[in-house]
mmCIF file of N, CA and C in Angstrom:
data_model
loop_
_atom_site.group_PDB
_atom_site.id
_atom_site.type_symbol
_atom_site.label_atom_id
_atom_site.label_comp_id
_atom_site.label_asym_id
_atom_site.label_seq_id
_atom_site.Cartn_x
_atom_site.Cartn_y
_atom_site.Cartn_z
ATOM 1 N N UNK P 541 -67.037 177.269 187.160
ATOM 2 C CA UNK P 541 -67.417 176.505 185.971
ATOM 3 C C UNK P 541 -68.696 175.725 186.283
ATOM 4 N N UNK P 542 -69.616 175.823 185.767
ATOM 5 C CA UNK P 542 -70.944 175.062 185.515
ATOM 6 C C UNK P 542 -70.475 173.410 184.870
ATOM 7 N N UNK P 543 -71.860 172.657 185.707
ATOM 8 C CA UNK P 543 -71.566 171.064 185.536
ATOM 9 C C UNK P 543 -73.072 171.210 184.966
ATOM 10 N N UNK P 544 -72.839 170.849 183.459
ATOM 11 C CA UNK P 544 -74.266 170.551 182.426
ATOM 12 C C UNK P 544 -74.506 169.432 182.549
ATOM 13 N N UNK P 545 -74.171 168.602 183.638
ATOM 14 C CA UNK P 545 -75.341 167.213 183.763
ATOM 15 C C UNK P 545 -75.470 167.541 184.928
ATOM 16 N N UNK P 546 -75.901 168.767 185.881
ATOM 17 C CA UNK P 546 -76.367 169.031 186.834
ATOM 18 C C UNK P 546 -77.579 169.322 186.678
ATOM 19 N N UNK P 547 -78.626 168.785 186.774
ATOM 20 C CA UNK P 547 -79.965 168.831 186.215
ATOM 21 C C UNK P 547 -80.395 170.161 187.232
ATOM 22 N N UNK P 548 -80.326 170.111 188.933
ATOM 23 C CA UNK P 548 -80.764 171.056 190.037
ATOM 24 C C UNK P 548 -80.115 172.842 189.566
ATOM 25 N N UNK P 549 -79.045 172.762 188.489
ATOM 26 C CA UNK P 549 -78.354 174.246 189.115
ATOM 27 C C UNK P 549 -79.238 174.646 187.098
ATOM 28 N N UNK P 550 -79.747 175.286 186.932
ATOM 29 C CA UNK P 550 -80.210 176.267 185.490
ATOM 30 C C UNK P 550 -79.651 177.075 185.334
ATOM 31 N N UNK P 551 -78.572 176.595 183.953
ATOM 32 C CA UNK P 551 -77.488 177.977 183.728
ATOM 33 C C UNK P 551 -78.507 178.772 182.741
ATOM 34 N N UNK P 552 -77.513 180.149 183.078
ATOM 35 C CA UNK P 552 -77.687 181.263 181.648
ATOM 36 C C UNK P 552 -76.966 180.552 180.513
ATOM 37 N N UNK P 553 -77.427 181.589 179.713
ATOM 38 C CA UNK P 553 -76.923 181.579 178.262
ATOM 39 C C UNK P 553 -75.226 182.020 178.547
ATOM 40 N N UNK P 554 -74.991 182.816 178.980
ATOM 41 C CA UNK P 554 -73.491 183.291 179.563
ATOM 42 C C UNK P 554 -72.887 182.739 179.966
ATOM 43 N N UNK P 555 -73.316 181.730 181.262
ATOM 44 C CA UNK P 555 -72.467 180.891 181.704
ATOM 45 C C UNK P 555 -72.486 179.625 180.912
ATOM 46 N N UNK P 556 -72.952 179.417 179.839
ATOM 47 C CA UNK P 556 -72.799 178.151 178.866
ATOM 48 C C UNK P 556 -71.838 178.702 178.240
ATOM 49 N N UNK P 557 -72.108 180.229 177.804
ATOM 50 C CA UNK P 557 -70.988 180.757 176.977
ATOM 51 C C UNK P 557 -69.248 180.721 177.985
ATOM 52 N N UNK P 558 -69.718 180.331 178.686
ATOM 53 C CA UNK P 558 -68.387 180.266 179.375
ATOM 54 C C UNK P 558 -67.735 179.288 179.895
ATOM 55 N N UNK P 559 -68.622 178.143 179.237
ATOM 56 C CA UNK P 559 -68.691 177.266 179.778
ATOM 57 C C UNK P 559 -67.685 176.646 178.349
ATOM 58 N N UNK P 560 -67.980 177.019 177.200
ATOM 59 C CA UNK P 560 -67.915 176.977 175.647
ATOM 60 C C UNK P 560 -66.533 177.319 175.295
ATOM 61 N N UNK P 561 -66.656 178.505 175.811
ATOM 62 C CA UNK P 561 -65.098 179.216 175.684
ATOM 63 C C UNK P 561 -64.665 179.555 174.341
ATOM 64 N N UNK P 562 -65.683 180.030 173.560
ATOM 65 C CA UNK P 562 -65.520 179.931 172.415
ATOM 66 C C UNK P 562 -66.022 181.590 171.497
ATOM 67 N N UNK P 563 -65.932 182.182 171.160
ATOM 68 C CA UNK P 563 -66.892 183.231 171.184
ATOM 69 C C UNK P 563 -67.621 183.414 169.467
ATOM 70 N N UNK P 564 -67.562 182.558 169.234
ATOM 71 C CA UNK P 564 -68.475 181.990 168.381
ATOM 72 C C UNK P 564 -70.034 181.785 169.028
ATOM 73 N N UNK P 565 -69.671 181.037 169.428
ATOM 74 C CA UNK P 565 -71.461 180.239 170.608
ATOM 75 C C UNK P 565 -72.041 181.507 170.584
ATOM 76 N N UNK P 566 -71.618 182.863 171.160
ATOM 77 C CA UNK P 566 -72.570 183.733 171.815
ATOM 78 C C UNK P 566 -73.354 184.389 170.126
ATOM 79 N N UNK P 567 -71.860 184.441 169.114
ATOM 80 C CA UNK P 567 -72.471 185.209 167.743
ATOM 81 C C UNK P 567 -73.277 184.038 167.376
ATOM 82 N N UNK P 568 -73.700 182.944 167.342
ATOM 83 C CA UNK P 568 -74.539 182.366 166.859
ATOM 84 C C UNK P 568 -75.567 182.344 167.639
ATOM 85 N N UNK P 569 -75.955 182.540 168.472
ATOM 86 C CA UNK P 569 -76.566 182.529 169.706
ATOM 87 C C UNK P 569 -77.226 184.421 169.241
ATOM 88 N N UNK P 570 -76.503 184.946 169.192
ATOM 89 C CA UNK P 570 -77.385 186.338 168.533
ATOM 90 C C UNK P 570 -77.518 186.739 167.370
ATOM 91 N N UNK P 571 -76.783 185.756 166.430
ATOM 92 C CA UNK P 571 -77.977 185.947 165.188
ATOM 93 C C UNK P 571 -78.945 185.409 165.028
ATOM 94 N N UNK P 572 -78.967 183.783 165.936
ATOM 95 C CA UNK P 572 -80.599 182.888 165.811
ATOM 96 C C UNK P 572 -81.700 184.295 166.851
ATOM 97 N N UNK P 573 -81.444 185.406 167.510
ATOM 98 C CA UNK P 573 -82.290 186.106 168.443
ATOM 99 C C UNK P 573 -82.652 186.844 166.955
ATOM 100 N N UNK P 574 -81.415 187.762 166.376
ATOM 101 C CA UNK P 574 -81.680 188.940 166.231
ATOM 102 C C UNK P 574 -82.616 188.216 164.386
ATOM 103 N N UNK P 575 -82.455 186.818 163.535
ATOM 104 C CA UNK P 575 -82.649 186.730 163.004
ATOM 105 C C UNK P 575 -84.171 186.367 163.086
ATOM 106 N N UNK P 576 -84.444 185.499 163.929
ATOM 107 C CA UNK P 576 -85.860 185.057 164.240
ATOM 108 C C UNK P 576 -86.640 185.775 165.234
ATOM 109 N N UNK P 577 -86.177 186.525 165.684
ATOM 110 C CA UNK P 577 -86.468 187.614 167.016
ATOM 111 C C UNK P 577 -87.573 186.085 168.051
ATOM 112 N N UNK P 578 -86.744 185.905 168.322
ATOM 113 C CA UNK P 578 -86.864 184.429 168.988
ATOM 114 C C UNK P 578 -86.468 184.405 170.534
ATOM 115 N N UNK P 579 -86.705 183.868 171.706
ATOM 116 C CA UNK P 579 -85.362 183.990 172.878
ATOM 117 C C UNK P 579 -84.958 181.997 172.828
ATOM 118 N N UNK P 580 -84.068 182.254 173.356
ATOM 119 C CA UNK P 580 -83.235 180.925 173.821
ATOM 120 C C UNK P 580 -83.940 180.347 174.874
ATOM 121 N N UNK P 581 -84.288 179.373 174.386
ATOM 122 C CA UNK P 581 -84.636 177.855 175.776
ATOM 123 C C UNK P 581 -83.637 177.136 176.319
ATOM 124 N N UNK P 582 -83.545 177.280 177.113
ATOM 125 C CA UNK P 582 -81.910 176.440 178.002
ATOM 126 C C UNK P 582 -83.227 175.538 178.443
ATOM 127 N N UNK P 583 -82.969 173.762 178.085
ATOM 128 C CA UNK P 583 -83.512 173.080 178.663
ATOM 129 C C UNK P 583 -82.487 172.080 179.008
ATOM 130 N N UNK P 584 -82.935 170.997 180.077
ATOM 131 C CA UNK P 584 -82.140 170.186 180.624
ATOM 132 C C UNK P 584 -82.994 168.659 179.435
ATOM 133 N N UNK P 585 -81.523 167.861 179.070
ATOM 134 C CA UNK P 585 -82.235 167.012 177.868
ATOM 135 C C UNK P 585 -81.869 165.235 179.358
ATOM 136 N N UNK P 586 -82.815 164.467 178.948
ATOM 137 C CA UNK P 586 -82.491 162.747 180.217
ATOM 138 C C UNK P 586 -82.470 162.005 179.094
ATOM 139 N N UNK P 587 -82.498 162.681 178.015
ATOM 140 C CA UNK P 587 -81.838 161.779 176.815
ATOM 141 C C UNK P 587 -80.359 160.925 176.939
ATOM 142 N N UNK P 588 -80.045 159.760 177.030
ATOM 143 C CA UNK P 588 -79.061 159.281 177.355
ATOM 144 C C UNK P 588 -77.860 159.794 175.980
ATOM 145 N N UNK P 589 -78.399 160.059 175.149
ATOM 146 C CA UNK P 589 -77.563 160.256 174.015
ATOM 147 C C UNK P 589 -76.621 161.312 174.099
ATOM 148 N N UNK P 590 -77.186 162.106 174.604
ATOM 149 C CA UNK P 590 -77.124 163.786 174.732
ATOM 150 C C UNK P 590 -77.518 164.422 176.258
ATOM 151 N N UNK P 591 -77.601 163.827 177.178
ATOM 152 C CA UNK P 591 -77.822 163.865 178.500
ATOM 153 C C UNK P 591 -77.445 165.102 178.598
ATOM 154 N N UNK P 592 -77.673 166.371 179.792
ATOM 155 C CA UNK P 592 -77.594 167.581 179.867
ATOM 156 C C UNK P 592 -78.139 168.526 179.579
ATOM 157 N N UNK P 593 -77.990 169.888 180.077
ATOM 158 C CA UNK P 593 -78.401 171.023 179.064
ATOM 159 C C UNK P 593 -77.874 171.525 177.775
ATOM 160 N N UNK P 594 -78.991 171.683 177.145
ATOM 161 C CA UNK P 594 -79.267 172.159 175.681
ATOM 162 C C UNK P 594 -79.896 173.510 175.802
ATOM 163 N N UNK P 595 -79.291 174.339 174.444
ATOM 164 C CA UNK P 595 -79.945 175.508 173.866
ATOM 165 C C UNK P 595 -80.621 175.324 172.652
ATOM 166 N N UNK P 596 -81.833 175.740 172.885
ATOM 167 C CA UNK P 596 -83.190 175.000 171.789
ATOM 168 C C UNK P 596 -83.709 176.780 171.691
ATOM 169 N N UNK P 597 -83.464 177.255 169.548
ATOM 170 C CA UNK P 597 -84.295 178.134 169.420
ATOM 171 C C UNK P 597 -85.569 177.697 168.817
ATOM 172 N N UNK P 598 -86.242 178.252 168.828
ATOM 173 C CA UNK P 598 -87.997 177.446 168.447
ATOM 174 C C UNK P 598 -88.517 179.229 167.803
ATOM 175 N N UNK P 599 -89.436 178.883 167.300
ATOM 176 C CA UNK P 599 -90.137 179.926 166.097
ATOM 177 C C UNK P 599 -91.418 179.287 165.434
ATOM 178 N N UNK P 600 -92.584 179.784 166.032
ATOM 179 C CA UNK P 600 -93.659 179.089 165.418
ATOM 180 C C UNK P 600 -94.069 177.731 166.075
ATOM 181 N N UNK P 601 -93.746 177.759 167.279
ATOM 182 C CA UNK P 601 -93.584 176.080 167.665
ATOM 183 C C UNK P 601 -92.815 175.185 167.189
ATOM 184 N N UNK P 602 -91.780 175.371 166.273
ATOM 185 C CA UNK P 602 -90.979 174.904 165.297
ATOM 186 C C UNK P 602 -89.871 174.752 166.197
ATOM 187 N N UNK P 603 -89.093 173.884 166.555
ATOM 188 C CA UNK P 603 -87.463 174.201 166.729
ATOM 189 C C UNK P 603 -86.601 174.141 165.690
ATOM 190 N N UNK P 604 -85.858 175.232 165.756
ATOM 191 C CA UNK P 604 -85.693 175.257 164.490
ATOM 192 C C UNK P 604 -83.750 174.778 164.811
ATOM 193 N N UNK P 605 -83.471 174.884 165.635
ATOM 194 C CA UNK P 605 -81.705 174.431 165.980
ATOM 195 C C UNK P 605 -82.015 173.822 167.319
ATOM 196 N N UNK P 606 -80.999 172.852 167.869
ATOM 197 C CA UNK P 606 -80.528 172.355 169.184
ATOM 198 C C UNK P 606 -78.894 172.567 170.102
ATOM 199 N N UNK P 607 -78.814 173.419 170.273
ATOM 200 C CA UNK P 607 -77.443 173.725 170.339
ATOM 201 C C UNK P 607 -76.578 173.105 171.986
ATOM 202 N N UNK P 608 -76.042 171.984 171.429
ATOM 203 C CA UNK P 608 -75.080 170.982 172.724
ATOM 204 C C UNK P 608 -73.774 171.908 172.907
ATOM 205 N N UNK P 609 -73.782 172.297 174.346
ATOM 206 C CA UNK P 609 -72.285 172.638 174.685
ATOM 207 C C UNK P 609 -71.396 172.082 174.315
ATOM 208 N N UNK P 610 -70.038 172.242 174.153
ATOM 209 C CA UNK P 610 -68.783 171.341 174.546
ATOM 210 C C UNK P 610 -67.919 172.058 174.671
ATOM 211 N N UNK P 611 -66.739 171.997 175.665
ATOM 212 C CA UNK P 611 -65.480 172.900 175.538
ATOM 213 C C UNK P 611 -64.912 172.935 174.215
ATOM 214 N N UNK P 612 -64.680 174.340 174.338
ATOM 215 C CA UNK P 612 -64.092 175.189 172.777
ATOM 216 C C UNK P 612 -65.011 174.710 171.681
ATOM 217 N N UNK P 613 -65.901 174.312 171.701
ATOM 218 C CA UNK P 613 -67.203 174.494 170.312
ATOM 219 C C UNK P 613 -68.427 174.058 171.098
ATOM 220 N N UNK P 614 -69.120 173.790 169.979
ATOM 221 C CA UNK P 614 -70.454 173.429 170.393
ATOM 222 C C UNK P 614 -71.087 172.516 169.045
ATOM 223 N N UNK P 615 -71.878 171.894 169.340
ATOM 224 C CA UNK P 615 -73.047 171.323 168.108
ATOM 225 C C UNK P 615 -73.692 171.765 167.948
ATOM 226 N N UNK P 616 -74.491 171.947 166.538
ATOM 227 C CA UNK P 616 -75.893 172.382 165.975
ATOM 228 C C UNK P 616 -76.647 171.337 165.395
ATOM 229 N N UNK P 617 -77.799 170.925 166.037
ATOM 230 C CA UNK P 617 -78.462 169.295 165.858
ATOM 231 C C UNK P 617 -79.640 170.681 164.741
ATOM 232 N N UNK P 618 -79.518 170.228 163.512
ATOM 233 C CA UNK P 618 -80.596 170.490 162.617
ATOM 234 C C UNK P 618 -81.599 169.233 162.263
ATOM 235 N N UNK P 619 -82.760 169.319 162.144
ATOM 236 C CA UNK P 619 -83.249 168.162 161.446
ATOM 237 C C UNK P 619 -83.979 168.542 160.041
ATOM 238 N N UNK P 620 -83.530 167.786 159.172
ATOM 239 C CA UNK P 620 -84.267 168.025 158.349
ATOM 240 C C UNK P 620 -85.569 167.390 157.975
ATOM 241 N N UNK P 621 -86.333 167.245 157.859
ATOM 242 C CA UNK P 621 -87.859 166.367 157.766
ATOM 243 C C UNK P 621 -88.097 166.445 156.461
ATOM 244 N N UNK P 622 -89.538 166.015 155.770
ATOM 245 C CA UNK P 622 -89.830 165.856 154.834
ATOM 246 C C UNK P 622 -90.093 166.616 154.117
ATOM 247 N N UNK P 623 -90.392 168.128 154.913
ATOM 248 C CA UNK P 623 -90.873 169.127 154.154
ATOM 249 C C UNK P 623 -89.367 169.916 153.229
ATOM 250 N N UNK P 624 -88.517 170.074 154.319
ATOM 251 C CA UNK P 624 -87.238 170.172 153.681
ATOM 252 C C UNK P 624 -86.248 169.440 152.832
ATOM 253 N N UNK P 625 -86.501 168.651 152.682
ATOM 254 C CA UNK P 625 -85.735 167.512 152.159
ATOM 255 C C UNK P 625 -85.465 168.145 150.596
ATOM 256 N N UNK P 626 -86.281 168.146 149.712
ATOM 257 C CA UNK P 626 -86.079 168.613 148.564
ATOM 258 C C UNK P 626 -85.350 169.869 148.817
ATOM 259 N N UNK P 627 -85.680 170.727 149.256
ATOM 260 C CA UNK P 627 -84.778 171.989 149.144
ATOM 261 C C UNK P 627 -83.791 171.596 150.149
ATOM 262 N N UNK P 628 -83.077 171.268 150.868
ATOM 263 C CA UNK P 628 -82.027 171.032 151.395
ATOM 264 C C UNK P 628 -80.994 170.291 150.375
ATOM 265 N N UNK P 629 -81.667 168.759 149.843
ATOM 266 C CA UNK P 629 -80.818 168.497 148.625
ATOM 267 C C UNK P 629 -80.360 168.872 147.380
ATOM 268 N N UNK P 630 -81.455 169.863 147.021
ATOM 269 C CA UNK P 630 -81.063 170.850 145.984
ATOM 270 C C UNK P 630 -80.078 171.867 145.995
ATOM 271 N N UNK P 631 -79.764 172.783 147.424
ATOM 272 C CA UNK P 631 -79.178 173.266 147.767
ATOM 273 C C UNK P 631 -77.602 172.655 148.163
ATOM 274 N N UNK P 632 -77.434 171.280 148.270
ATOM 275 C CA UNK P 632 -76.090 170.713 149.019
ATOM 276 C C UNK P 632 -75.371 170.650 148.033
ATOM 277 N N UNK P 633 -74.991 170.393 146.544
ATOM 278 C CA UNK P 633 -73.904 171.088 146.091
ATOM 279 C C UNK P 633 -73.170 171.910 146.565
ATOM 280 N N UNK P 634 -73.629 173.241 146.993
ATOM 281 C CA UNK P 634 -73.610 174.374 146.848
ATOM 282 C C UNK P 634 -72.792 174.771 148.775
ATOM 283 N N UNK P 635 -73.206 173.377 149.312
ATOM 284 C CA UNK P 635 -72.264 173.379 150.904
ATOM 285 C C UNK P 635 -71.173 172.793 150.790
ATOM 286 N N UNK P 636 -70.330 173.130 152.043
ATOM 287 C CA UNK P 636 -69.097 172.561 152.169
ATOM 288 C C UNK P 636 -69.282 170.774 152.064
ATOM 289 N N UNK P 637 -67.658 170.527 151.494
ATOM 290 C CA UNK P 637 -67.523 169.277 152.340
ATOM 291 C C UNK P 637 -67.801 168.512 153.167
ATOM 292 N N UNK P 638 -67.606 169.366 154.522
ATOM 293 C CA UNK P 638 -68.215 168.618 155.752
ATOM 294 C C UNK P 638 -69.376 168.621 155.747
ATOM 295 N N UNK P 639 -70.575 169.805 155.733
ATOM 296 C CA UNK P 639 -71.912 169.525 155.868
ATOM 297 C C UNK P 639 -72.134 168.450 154.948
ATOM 298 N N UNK P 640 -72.293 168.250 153.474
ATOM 299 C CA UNK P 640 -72.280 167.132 152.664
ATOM 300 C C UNK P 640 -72.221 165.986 153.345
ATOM 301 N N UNK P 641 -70.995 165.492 153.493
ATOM 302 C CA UNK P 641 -70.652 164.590 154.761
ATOM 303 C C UNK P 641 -71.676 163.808 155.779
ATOM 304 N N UNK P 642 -71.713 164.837 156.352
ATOM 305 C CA UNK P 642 -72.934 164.906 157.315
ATOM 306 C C UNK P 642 -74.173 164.342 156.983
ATOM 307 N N UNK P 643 -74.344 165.129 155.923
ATOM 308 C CA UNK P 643 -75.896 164.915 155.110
ATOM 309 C C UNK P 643 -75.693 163.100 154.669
ATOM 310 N N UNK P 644 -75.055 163.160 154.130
ATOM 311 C CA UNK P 644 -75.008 161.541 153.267
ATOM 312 C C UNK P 644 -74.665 160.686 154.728
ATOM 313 N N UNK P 645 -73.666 160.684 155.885
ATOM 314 C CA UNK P 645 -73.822 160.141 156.663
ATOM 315 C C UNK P 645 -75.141 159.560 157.548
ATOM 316 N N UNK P 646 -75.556 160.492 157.293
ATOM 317 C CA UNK P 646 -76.731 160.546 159.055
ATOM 318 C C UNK P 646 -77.974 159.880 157.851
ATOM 319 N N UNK P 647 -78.263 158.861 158.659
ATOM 320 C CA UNK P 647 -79.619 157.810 158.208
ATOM 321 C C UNK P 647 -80.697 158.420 158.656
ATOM 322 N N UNK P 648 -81.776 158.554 157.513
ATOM 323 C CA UNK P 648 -83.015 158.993 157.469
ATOM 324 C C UNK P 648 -83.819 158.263 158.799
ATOM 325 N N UNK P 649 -84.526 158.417 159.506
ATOM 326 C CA UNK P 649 -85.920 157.774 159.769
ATOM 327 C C UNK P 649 -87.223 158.509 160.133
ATOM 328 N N UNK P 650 -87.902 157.708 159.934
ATOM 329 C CA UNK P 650 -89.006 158.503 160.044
ATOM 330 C C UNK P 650 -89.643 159.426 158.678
ATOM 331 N N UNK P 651 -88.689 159.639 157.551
ATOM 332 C CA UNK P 651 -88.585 160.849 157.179
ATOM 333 C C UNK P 651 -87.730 161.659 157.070
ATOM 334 N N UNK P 652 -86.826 161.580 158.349
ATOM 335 C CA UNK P 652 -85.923 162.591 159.402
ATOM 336 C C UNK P 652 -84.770 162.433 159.081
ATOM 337 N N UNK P 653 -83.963 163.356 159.198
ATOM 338 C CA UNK P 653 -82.357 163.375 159.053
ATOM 339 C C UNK P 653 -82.184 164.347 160.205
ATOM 340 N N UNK P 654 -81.638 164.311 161.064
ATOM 341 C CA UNK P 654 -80.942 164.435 162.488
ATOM 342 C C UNK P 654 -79.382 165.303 162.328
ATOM 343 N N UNK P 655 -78.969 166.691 161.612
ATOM 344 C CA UNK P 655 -77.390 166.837 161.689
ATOM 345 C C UNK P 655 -77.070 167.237 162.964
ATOM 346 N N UNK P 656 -75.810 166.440 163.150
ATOM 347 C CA UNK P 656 -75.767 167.087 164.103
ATOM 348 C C UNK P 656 -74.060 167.612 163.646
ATOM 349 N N UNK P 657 -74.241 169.029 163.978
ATOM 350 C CA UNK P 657 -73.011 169.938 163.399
ATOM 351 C C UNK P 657 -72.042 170.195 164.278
ATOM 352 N N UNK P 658 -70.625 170.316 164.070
ATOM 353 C CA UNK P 658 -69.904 170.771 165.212
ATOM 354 C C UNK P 658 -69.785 172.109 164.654
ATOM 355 N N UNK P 659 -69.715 173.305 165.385
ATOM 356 C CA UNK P 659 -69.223 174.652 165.484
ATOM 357 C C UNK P 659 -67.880 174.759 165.923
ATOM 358 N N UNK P 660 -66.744 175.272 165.413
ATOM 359 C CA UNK P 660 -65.509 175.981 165.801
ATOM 360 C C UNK P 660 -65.354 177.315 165.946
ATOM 361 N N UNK P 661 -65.808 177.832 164.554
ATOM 362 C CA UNK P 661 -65.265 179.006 163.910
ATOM 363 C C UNK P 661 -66.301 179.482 162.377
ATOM 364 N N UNK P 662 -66.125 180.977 162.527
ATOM 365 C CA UNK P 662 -67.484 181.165 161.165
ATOM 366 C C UNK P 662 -67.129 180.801 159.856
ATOM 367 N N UNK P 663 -66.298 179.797 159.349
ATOM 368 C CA UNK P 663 -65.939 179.470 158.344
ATOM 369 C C UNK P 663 -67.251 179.333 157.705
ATOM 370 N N UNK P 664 -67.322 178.207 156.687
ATOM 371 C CA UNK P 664 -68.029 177.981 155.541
ATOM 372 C C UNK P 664 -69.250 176.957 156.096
ATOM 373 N N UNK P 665 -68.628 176.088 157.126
ATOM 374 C CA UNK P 665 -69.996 175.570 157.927
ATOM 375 C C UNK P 665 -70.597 176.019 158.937
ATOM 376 N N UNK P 666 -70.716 177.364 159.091
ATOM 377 C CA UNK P 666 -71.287 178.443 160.163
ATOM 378 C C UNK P 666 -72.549 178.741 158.951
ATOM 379 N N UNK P 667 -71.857 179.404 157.708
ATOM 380 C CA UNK P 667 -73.018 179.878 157.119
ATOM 381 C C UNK P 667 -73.849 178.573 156.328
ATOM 382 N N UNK P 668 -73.163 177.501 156.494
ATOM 383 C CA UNK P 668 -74.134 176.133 155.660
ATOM 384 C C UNK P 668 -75.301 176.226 156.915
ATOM 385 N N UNK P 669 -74.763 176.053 157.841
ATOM 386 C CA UNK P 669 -75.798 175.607 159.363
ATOM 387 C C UNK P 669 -77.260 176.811 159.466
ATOM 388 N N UNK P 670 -77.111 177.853 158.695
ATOM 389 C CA UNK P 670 -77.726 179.054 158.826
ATOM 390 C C UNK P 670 -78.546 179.084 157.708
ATOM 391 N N UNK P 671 -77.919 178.466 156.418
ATOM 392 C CA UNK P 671 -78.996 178.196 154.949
ATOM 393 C C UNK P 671 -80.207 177.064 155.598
ATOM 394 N N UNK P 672 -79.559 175.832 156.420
ATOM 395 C CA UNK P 672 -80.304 174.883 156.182
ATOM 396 C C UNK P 672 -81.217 175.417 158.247
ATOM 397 N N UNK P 673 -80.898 176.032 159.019
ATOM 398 C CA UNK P 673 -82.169 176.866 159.533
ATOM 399 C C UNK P 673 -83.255 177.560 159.109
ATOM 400 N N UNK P 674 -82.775 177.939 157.592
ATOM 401 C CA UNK P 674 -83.180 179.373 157.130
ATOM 402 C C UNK P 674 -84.599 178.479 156.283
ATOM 403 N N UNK P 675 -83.880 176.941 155.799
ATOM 404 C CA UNK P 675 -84.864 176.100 155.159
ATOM 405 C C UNK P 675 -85.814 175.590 155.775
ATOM 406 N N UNK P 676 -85.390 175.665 157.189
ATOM 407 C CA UNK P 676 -86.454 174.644 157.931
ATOM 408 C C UNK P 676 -87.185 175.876 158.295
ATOM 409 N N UNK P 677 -87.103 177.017 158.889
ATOM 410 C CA UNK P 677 -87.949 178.046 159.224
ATOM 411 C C UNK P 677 -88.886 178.052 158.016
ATOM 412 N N UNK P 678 -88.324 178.552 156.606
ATOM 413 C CA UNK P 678 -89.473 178.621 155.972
ATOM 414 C C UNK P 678 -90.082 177.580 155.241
ATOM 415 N N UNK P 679 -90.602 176.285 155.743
ATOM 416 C CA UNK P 679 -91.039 174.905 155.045
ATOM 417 C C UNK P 679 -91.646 174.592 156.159
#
């Protein structure tokens, strides 16, 4: 088992996935490849918030997801900024509960709204997390 506040050891994508235990992580993990034809950045974050390694897809210089390990799920840190904002709120009717939630929870700054998503399972907030990528890629 891999220790993600081991800054010296650089896991794979595999051994996070195994780290995850989840097999979700890896299908989201290859539709952000096969959708953005993108590769995965495993970076190490000294962010005290979020301390550890992170999976960061980027497109255009853009990051467009932040994906935090955790046993049996994972997070998806989206941000939404200014350019998205209108089409993200136009669109949130139209999401679950929880993303909603989320959205009205998490305080703007900057501009910025910060989600940060938990992943289980491809329910209904698998494909919300994938509209509001899909917004920030193209904005």
């Amino acid at each position: 088992m891999i220790d993600l506040s081991d800054k010296s050891r650089h896991p794979t994508l595999e051994e996070i996935a195994q780290y995850v235990k989840n097999p979700v992580f890896m299908q989201f993990c290859l539709e952000m490849k096969d959708t953005y034809q993108c590769q995965e950045q495993i970076e190490f974050s000294s962010c005290s918030w979020e301390r550890g390694w992170n999976v960061k897809f980027k497109k255009a210089g853009k990051t467009l997801c932040t994906i935090y390990p955790r046993e049996c799920y994972f997070t998806v840190m989206v941000v939404v900024g200014r350019k998205e904002k209108g089409v993200v709120e136009n669109i949130l009717p139209e999401c679950t509960p929880e993303v909603q939630g989320i959205y009205d929870q998490t305080k703007e700054g900057n501009g910025q709204r910060w989600l940060m998503v938990d992943l289980e399972d491809k329910e209904g907030v698998y494909s919300d997390l994938l509209r509001l990528i899909q917004i920030r890629r193209n904005c």
